[in-house]
Amino acid sequence: MIQRYSREQITKIWQPENKYKIWLDIEIYAAEAMEKFKIIPKGIAKEIRKKAKINPDRIDQIEKRVKHDVIAFLTSITEKVGQKAKFLHQGMTSSDVLDTCFNIQLHQSGKIVGTFAHINPGIEQYVAKKLKFKIEPISTQVIPRDRHAYFFSVLAIIASSAERLATEIRHLQRTEVLEVEEFFSAGQKGSSAMPHKRNPVLSENITGLARLIRSYAYPALENVVLWHERDISHSSVERNIGPDATVTLDFVLTRLSGIIKNLIVYPKNMQKNLEKFNGLIFSQSVLLKLTQKGMTRELAYKVVQKNAMKTWSANESFFDNLNNDKQIKSKLSTEDLKKLFNMNSHLRYINTIYGRVFKS
């Protein structure tokens, strides 16, 4: 079962309170590992966990002075924990915290790095295991941003898939088609000028938001290239596209789910629209049956097309035109044609298709 986040929950992922909580978890897990490797005194991590308090306002206040978010965070923790907080962040750099946190936030809506000159690889393995992450196999200052570019590209593809369905609904709601329709609530109005209109506003909204989500993939791709594999030009971009892309896509999927759940379907209009073609939709079935009866494909195509064009131009019955064609009647009887002009033949494998889609 897929767990759906509420809008409030997914928004909270990107709020400072959650970010700093993740930072604290990372620092404490790293401290636990350092205790294990006897780099810092035993019991430090437990005491820090007990005394540390997250105060976003205080962190912001300190950051205004020091102009560094991680230093401001560590300073605020020290104010609550005392001198033992000096054992936090041993041998680590800001990107160790920021990159890992960003991946956790992406995973809620990874990894710790460096050349290991100042931090034991075992510490990385310990923290990664605690956070249920895989370790970045190469040694680098920051996580390679091609991983994030892939993530945002997937979001863009999901948004495009949602837009594909939304666009189909918009088309099917057109007055001259009207095979399905968005739910239209009591008192709702579709147009300021034309009282009869019932516009697919929700589907149109999805179309627009999908364009926005796709636009986030481009800056994510631009973030892949970093000077000396470690500059922080990506960070300002990610602070925007992280929450914006995930929250917007959550909104799109929730809206699409609501549209489909409440979609009004008009089977009679579907039947009427099919009948507008005077049976032309069965041309392929006739073509294939003629080849099975011994007619060459080229000749079969020619005679079926001739009757199809006559049906188009004269608005006549395709069945009657075929039934009156001597070349076709030499291969197919009236009963054969009736069997081919059966709509149910197009639906005989419908349960197999549904089974493929919904088997999971």
XYZ file of C-alpha atoms in Angstrom:
360
model
C 0.000 0.000 0.000
C 1.302 3.450 -0.917
C 1.164 5.934 1.919
C -0.139 9.308 0.884
C 1.185 12.390 2.647
C -1.226 15.159 3.455
C -0.290 18.570 2.114
C 0.664 19.663 5.636
C 2.905 16.626 6.140
C 4.854 17.010 2.928
C 5.271 20.744 3.561
C 6.663 20.024 7.028
C 9.445 17.970 5.462
C 10.989 21.173 4.114
C 10.421 23.360 7.142
C 13.392 24.374 9.354
C 12.195 22.314 12.319
C 12.479 19.054 10.347
C 15.733 20.074 8.685
C 17.442 20.820 11.976
C 16.082 17.633 13.526
C 17.707 15.669 10.695
C 20.954 17.601 11.188
C 20.904 16.661 14.864
C 20.258 12.981 14.055
C 23.199 12.961 11.645
C 25.532 14.577 14.180
C 24.437 12.233 16.971
C 24.743 9.106 14.810
C 28.214 10.251 13.806
C 29.046 10.771 17.505
C 27.768 7.277 18.337
C 30.048 5.829 15.686
C 33.001 7.889 16.947
C 32.409 6.498 20.425
C 32.451 3.007 18.954
C 35.816 3.701 17.335
C 37.040 5.350 20.566
C 37.553 8.718 18.882
C 35.455 10.576 21.473
C 34.529 9.645 25.086
C 31.742 7.131 25.638
C 28.280 8.471 26.578
C 28.598 11.758 24.663
C 25.955 10.920 22.041
C 23.420 9.816 24.656
C 23.868 12.987 26.713
C 23.613 15.211 23.646
C 20.430 13.414 22.579
C 18.967 14.015 26.029
C 19.867 17.703 26.371
C 19.756 19.021 22.795
C 16.793 21.176 21.805
C 15.915 22.503 18.357
C 15.157 26.231 18.316
C 14.861 27.514 14.716
C 14.408 31.128 15.831
C 17.609 31.018 17.891
C 19.509 29.400 15.021
C 18.332 32.147 12.654
C 19.404 34.743 15.184
C 22.912 33.285 15.425
C 23.168 32.851 11.652
C 22.551 36.542 11.093
C 25.781 37.147 12.992
C 28.006 34.264 11.861
C 26.645 34.010 8.285
C 26.903 30.204 8.359
C 23.907 27.930 8.893
C 25.698 24.824 10.220
C 27.867 26.845 12.615
C 24.740 28.616 13.853
C 23.063 25.244 14.387
C 26.032 23.816 16.304
C 26.273 26.960 18.415
C 22.603 26.712 19.397
C 23.048 23.045 20.363
C 26.102 23.952 22.462
C 23.998 26.490 24.351
C 21.722 23.649 25.497
C 24.222 20.804 25.827
C 27.247 22.609 27.199
C 30.927 21.882 26.585
C 30.385 18.267 25.586
C 28.889 19.544 22.358
C 32.469 20.202 21.234
C 32.665 16.520 20.311
C 30.021 17.023 17.605
C 31.074 17.501 13.975
C 34.517 15.979 14.604
C 36.342 15.675 11.262
C 33.180 16.523 9.358
C 32.360 19.340 6.981
C 29.098 21.169 6.359
C 28.360 19.250 3.169
C 28.419 15.995 5.143
C 25.385 17.254 7.020
C 23.680 19.216 4.248
C 23.924 16.569 1.532
C 22.769 13.778 3.804
C 19.899 15.899 5.086
C 18.806 16.832 1.564
C 18.728 13.170 0.577
C 16.677 12.306 3.644
C 14.235 15.080 2.785
C 13.998 13.793 -0.783
C 13.536 10.262 0.541
C 10.744 11.432 2.904
C 8.751 13.338 0.113
C 22.586 9.818 0.788
C 25.277 9.865 2.104
C 28.411 11.079 3.972
C 31.796 11.805 2.037
C 35.328 13.142 1.966
C 38.758 11.478 1.484
C 38.527 9.955 4.960
C 41.671 11.855 5.933
C 39.905 13.127 9.059
C 37.089 10.643 9.538
C 37.062 6.839 9.663
C 35.083 5.129 6.819
C 33.443 3.009 9.504
C 31.713 6.134 10.820
C 30.212 6.713 7.392
C 28.981 3.120 7.269
C 27.461 3.403 10.737
C 25.558 6.604 9.996
C 24.421 5.367 6.568
C 23.064 2.185 8.147
C 21.205 4.180 10.795
C 19.632 6.375 8.114
C 18.966 3.380 5.805
C 21.145 4.816 3.048
C 23.713 3.350 0.728
C 27.228 4.749 0.833
C 28.506 6.893 -2.024
C 31.212 4.606 -3.477
C 33.615 7.365 -4.479
C 35.334 9.844 -2.202
C 34.063 13.361 -2.809
C 33.300 16.587 -0.997
C 29.653 16.588 -2.031
C 27.250 13.981 -3.357
C 27.455 13.919 -7.181
C 24.467 15.885 -8.342
C 23.657 13.520 -11.193
C 21.824 11.483 -8.558
C 19.638 14.449 -7.699
C 19.198 15.323 -11.374
C 17.847 11.804 -11.888
C 15.423 12.272 -8.984
C 14.048 15.546 -10.330
C 13.899 14.119 -13.842
C 11.712 11.316 -12.509
C 9.459 13.896 -10.879
C 9.219 15.668 -14.240
C 8.265 12.413 -15.958
C 5.602 11.680 -13.346
C 4.218 15.190 -13.840
C 4.131 14.644 -17.602
C 2.249 11.371 -17.120
C -0.274 13.187 -14.941
C -0.601 15.880 -17.592
C -1.153 13.225 -20.260
C -4.217 11.972 -18.379
C -5.390 15.506 -17.621
C -5.119 16.516 -21.274
C -7.131 13.461 -22.343
C -9.846 14.391 -19.841
C -9.857 17.958 -21.183
C -10.349 16.650 -24.717
C -13.050 14.176 -23.723
C -14.956 16.954 -21.939
C -15.158 19.106 -25.080
C -18.795 19.836 -25.923
C -18.663 18.007 -29.244
C -17.118 14.929 -27.598
C -18.449 14.884 -24.018
C -17.537 11.313 -23.134
C -16.323 12.166 -19.639
C -16.572 15.235 -17.453
C -15.054 16.581 -14.271
C -17.433 16.667 -11.352
C -19.344 19.954 -11.362
C -20.506 20.901 -7.870
C -23.725 22.707 -7.031
C -23.295 26.437 -7.411
C -20.117 26.112 -9.467
C -19.822 28.366 -12.524
C -17.824 27.607 -15.654
C -17.703 30.949 -17.422
C -18.365 34.580 -16.579
C -19.929 35.168 -19.997
C -21.513 31.831 -20.961
C -23.684 30.257 -18.258
C -23.867 26.900 -20.043
C -20.131 26.160 -19.793
C -18.673 23.457 -17.542
C -14.918 23.784 -17.912
C -12.313 21.142 -16.902
C -10.544 23.622 -14.631
C -8.923 20.996 -12.411
C -7.367 19.183 -15.363
C -6.217 22.479 -16.838
C -4.600 23.294 -13.514
C -2.665 20.006 -13.599
C -1.454 20.823 -17.116
C 0.002 24.131 -15.951
C 1.616 22.732 -12.815
C 3.201 19.886 -14.793
C 5.013 22.486 -16.889
C 6.320 24.047 -13.694
C 7.516 20.724 -12.280
C 9.319 19.900 -15.527
C 11.106 23.220 -15.303
C 12.774 22.075 -12.053
C 14.574 19.263 -13.882
C 16.707 21.732 -15.842
C 18.383 23.483 -12.865
C 18.891 20.030 -11.307
C 20.824 19.026 -14.425
C 22.784 22.267 -14.270
C 23.764 21.383 -10.691
C 25.648 18.290 -11.856
C 28.708 20.327 -12.846
C 30.546 21.678 -9.785
C 33.959 23.332 -9.659
C 36.544 20.919 -8.281
C 33.672 18.571 -7.369
C 32.846 20.640 -4.329
C 31.497 24.148 -4.874
C 28.153 25.052 -3.301
C 26.459 26.707 -6.264
C 23.930 23.872 -6.159
C 22.707 24.678 -2.667
C 20.737 27.819 -3.485
C 18.990 25.976 -6.300
C 18.137 22.946 -4.191
C 16.666 25.034 -1.403
C 14.040 26.081 -3.929
C 13.493 23.085 -6.181
C 13.489 20.537 -3.331
C 10.335 21.729 -1.587
C 8.720 23.290 -4.668
C 8.971 20.221 -6.911
C 7.913 17.662 -4.306
C 5.072 19.677 -2.774
C 3.733 20.694 -6.201
C 3.834 17.133 -7.511
C 2.047 15.914 -4.381
C -0.651 18.502 -5.073
C -0.913 17.382 -8.723
C -1.256 13.689 -7.830
C -3.811 14.412 -5.117
C -5.832 16.551 -7.519
C -5.630 13.962 -10.299
C -6.748 11.250 -7.897
C -9.754 13.369 -6.946
C -10.627 14.028 -10.587
C -10.569 10.336 -11.476
C -12.470 9.336 -8.349
C -15.291 11.777 -9.133
C -15.144 11.569 -12.934
C -18.531 11.525 -14.663
C -18.606 9.043 -17.562
C -21.108 9.104 -20.443
C -21.200 5.624 -22.112
C -24.103 6.605 -24.388
C -22.074 9.502 -25.790
C -19.155 7.126 -26.370
C -21.463 4.835 -28.334
C -22.916 7.757 -30.280
C -19.445 9.057 -31.169
C -18.414 5.618 -32.416
C -21.525 5.409 -34.549
C -20.650 8.695 -36.259
C -18.081 6.784 -38.308
C -20.725 4.521 -39.903
C -18.730 1.383 -39.077
C -15.349 2.566 -40.389
C -13.668 1.555 -37.137
C -13.971 -2.093 -38.294
C -11.874 -1.578 -41.434
C -8.821 -3.291 -39.934
C -10.831 -6.357 -38.957
C -12.145 -6.666 -42.499
C -8.660 -6.206 -43.977
C -7.184 -8.961 -41.804
C -10.051 -11.372 -42.462
C -9.684 -10.912 -46.232
C -5.987 -11.824 -46.040
C -6.896 -14.883 -43.954
C -9.339 -15.894 -46.702
C -6.564 -15.844 -49.309
C -6.624 -12.300 -50.686
C -3.246 -10.527 -50.921
C -2.719 -7.754 -48.427
C -2.244 -5.197 -51.205
C -5.545 -6.083 -52.869
C -7.381 -6.372 -49.552
C -6.155 -2.926 -48.530
C -7.203 -1.471 -51.884
C -10.772 -2.768 -51.862
C -11.364 -1.941 -48.181
C -9.945 1.562 -48.659
C -12.136 2.116 -51.744
C -15.261 1.372 -49.716
C -14.001 3.369 -46.753
C -13.474 6.465 -48.909
C -16.960 6.050 -50.348
C -18.350 5.876 -46.822
C -16.502 9.055 -45.852
C -17.577 11.105 -48.858
C -21.199 9.980 -49.127
C -21.855 9.443 -45.399
C -23.038 5.941 -46.146
C -22.948 2.671 -44.225
C -19.537 1.037 -44.387
C -21.161 -2.343 -43.796
C -23.549 -1.896 -46.725
C -20.781 -0.712 -49.030
C -18.658 -3.756 -48.189
C -21.629 -6.095 -48.452
C -22.355 -4.793 -51.960
C -18.755 -5.123 -53.184
C -18.316 -8.217 -55.393
C -14.601 -8.627 -54.643
C -15.261 -8.660 -50.907
C -18.349 -10.892 -51.169
C -16.242 -13.437 -53.045
C -14.329 -13.944 -49.793
C -16.718 -12.880 -47.035
C -20.423 -13.624 -46.598
C -22.919 -11.270 -45.000
C -22.691 -13.336 -41.817
C -18.893 -13.069 -41.872
C -19.166 -9.293 -42.069
C -21.697 -9.152 -39.240
C -19.297 -11.047 -37.015
C -16.540 -8.577 -37.877
C -18.796 -5.602 -37.088
C -19.075 -6.589 -33.452
C -17.857 -4.061 -30.879
C -17.403 -6.772 -28.279
C -14.542 -8.231 -30.293
C -12.495 -5.166 -29.320
C -13.197 -5.816 -25.651
C -12.587 -9.573 -25.461
C -9.193 -9.125 -23.793
C -10.149 -6.211 -21.569
C -9.807 -8.267 -18.366
C -6.304 -9.297 -19.377
C -5.351 -5.643 -19.793
C -6.885 -4.697 -16.449
C -5.033 -7.601 -14.872
C -1.710 -6.285 -16.155
C -2.401 -2.799 -14.856
C -3.804 -3.675 -11.446
C -2.026 -6.962 -10.653
C 0.209 -5.256 -8.091
